[in-house]
Coordinates of C-alpha atoms in Angstrom, one line a residue:
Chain A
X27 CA 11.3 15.4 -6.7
X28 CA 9.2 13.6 -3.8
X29 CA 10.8 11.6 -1.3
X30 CA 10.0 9.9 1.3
X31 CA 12.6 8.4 3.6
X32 CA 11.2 6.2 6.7
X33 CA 14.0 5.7 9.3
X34 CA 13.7 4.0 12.9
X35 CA 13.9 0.3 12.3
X36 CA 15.6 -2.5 13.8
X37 CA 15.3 -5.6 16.6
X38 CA 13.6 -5.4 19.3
X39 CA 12.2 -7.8 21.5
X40 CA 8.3 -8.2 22.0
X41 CA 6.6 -6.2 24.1
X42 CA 8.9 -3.4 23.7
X43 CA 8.3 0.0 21.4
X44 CA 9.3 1.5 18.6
X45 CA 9.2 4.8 16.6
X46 CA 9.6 5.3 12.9
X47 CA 9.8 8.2 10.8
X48 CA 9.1 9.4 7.5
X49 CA 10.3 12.4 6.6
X50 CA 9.4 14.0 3.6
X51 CA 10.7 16.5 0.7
X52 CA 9.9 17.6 -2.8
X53 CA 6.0 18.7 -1.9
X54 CA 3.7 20.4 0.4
X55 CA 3.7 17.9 3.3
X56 CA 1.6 19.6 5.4
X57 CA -1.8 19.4 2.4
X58 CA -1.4 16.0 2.4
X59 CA -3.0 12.8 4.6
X60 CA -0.4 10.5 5.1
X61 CA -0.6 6.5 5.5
X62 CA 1.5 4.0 6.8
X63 CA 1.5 0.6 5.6
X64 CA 3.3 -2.7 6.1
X65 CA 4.7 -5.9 4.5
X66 CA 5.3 -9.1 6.5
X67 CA 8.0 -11.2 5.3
X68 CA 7.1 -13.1 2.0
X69 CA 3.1 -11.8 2.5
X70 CA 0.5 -9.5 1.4
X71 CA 0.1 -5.6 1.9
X72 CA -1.7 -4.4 5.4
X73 CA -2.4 -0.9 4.8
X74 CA -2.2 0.5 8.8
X75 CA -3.0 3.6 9.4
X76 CA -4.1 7.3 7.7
X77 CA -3.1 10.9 9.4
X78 CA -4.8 13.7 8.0
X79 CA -3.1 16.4 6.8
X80 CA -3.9 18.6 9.8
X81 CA -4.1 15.6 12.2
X82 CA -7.6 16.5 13.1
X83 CA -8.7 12.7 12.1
X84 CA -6.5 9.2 12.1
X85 CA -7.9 6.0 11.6
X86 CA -5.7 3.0 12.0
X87 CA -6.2 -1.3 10.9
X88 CA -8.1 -3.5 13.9
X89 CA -5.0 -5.4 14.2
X90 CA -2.5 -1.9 15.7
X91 CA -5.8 -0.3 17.7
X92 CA -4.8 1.0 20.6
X93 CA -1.3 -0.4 20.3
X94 CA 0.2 2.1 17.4
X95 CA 0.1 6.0 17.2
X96 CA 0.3 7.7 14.1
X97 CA 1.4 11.7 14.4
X98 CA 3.2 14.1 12.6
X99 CA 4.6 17.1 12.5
X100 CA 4.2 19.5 9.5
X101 CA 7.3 21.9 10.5
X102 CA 9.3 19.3 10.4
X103 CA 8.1 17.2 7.2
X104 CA 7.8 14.3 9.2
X105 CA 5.3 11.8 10.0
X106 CA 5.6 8.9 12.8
X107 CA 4.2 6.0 13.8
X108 CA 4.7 5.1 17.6
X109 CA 4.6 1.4 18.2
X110 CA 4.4 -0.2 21.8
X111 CA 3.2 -3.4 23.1
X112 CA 5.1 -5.3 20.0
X113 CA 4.5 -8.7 18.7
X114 CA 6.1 -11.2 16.7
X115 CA 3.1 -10.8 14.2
X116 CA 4.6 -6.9 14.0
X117 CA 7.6 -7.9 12.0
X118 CA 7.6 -6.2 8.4
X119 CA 8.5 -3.3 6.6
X120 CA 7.1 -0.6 6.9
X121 CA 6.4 2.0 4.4
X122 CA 5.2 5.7 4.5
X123 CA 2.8 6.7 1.5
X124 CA 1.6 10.1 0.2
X125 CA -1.7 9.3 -1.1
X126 CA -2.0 6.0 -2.0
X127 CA -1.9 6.2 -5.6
X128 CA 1.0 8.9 -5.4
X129 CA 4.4 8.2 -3.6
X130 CA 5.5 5.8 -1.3
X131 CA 8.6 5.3 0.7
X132 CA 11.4 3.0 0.4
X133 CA 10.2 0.7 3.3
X134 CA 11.9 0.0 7.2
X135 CA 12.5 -3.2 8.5
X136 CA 11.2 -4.1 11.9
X137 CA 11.8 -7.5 13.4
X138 CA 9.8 -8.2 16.4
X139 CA 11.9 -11.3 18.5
X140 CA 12.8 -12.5 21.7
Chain B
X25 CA -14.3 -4.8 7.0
X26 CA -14.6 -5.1 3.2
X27 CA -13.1 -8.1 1.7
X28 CA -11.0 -7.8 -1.6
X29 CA -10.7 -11.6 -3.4
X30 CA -7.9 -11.6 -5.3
X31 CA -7.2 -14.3 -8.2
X32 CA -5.2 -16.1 -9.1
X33 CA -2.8 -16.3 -6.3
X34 CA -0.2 -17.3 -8.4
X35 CA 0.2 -17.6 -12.7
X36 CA 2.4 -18.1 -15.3
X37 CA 2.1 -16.7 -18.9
X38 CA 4.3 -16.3 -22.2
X39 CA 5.5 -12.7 -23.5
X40 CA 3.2 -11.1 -25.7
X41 CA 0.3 -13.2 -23.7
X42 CA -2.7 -10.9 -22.8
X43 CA -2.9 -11.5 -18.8
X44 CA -5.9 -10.2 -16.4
X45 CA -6.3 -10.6 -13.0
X46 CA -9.5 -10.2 -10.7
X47 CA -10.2 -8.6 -7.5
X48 CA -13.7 -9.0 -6.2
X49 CA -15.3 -6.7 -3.3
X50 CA -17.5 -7.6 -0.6
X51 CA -19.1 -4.9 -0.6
X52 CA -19.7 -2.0 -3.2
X53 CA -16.6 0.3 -3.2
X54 CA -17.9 2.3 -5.9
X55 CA -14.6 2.9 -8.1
X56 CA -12.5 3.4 -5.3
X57 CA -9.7 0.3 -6.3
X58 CA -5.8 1.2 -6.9
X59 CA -3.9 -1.7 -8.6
X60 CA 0.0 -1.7 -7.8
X61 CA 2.8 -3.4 -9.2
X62 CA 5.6 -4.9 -6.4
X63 CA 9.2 -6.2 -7.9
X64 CA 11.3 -8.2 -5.7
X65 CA 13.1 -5.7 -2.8
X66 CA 11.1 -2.6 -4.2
X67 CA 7.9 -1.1 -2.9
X68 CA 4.8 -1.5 -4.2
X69 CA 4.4 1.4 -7.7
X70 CA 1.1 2.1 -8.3
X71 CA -0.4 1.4 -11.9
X72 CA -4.0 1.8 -12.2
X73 CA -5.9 4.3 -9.4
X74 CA -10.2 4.7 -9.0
X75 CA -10.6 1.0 -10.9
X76 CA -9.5 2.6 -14.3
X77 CA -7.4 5.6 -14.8
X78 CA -3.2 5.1 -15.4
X79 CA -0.9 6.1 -13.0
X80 CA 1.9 8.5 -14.5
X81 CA 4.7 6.7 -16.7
X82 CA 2.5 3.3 -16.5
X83 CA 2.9 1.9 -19.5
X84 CA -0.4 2.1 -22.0
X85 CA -0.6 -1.9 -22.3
X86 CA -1.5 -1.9 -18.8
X87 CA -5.5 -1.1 -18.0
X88 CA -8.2 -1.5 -15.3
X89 CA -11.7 -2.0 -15.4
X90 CA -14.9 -2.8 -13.7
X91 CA -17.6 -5.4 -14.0
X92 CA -20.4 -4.9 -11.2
X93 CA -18.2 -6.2 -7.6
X94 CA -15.2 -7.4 -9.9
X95 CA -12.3 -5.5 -10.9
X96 CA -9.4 -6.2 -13.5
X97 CA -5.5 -5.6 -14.8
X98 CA -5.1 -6.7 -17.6
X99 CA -1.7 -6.4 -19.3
X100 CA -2.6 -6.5 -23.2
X101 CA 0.7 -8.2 -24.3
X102 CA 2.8 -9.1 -21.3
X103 CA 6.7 -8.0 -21.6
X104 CA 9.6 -9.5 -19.3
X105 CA 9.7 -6.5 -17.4
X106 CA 6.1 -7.3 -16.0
X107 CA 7.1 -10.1 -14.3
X108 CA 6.2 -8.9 -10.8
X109 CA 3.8 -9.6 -7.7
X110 CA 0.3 -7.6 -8.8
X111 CA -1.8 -5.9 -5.1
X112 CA -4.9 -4.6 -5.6
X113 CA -6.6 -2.0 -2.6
X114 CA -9.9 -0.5 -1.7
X115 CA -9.7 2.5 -0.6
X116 CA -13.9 3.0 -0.3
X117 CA -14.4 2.4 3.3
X118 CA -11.8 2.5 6.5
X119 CA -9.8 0.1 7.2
X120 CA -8.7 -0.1 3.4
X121 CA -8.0 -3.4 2.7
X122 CA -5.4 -5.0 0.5
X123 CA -5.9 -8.3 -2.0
X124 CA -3.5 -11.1 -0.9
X125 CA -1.6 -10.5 -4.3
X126 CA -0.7 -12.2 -7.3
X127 CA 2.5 -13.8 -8.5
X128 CA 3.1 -13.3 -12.3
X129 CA 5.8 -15.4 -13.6
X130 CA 7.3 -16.4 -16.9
X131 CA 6.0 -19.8 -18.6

């Protein structure tokens, strides 16, 4: 069974950083690109950010360039996404996908406020 | 960045009601359009992935298609357990870009 569990989440003030995780189970994580994505409270979908499987490429939204890192590492099933420079426009969940027509995490909360 | 119109924003409908809903692209994204479903406190399922093809375990009265820049759900004859917030994404050029959703509700 795939899973996808995305840890790391909490308060934090802005300006300050942040590092989630996704670690993953029940497939071949290290054949996969990986995304993460986010929800603001009561809005849309922002998709965020794509690893590919061997991290040789990443491309990331407009509104996290330069501000947001997505890694991973494939020995340890896990993908990350490295958030500095926080804003209150940050606050969402956050959710790790495999493919994003496949699997998707059960989301993280971050809340971004002073 | 390519735009994704999505409508309506918000609708009502009856069980047993056949229901569409419409995302338009900016630009041409050939098929490359994944519909999900998101239920209150849940993450988004996807239903429908490249415009027309059903996800595993989505229900058959669920479909996707394409007409030129505009792409569809319908929901043939809507059941209770449909009553959910609809995305669509394009997944053609980067940044993928999400619809700004629609609200399904019972009438």
């Amino acid at each position: 069974e795939v899973q996808l569990v995305e840890s790391g989440g909490g308060l934090v003030k802005p300006g300050s950083s942040l590092k989630l995780s996704c670690v993953a189970s029940g497939f071949t994580f290290s054949s996969y690109g990986m995304h993460w994505i986010r929800q603001a409270p009561k809005k849309g979908l922002e998709w965020i950010a794509l690893i590919y499987y061997d991290s040789s490429n990443k491309y990331y939204a407009d509104s996290v360039k330069g501000r947001f890192t997505i890694s991973r590492d494939n020995s340890k099933n896990t993908l990350y996404l490295e958030m500095n420079s926080l804003r209150s426009e940050d606050t969402a969940m956050y959710y790790c996908a495999k493919r994003l027509s496949d699997y998707w995490g059960q989301g993280v909360m971050v809340t971004v406020s002073s | 960045d390519i735009q994704m119109t999505q409508s309506p924003s918000s609708m009502s409908a009856s069980l047993g009601d056949r229901v569409t809903i419409t995302c338009q692209a900016s630009q041409d994204i050939g098929n490359n359009l994944i519909w999900f479903q998101q239920k209150p406190g849940k993450s988004p399922r996807p239903m429908i992935y490249y415009a027309t093809n059903l996800a595993n375990g989505v229900p058959s009265r669920f479909s996707g298609s394409r007409s030129g820049s505009d792409y569809s759900l319908t929901i043939s004859s809507l059941e209770s357990e449909d009553m959910a917030d609809y995305h669509c994404l394009q997944y053609k050029q980067y940044p993928y870009t999400f619809g700004a959703g629609t609200k399904l509700e019972l009438k």
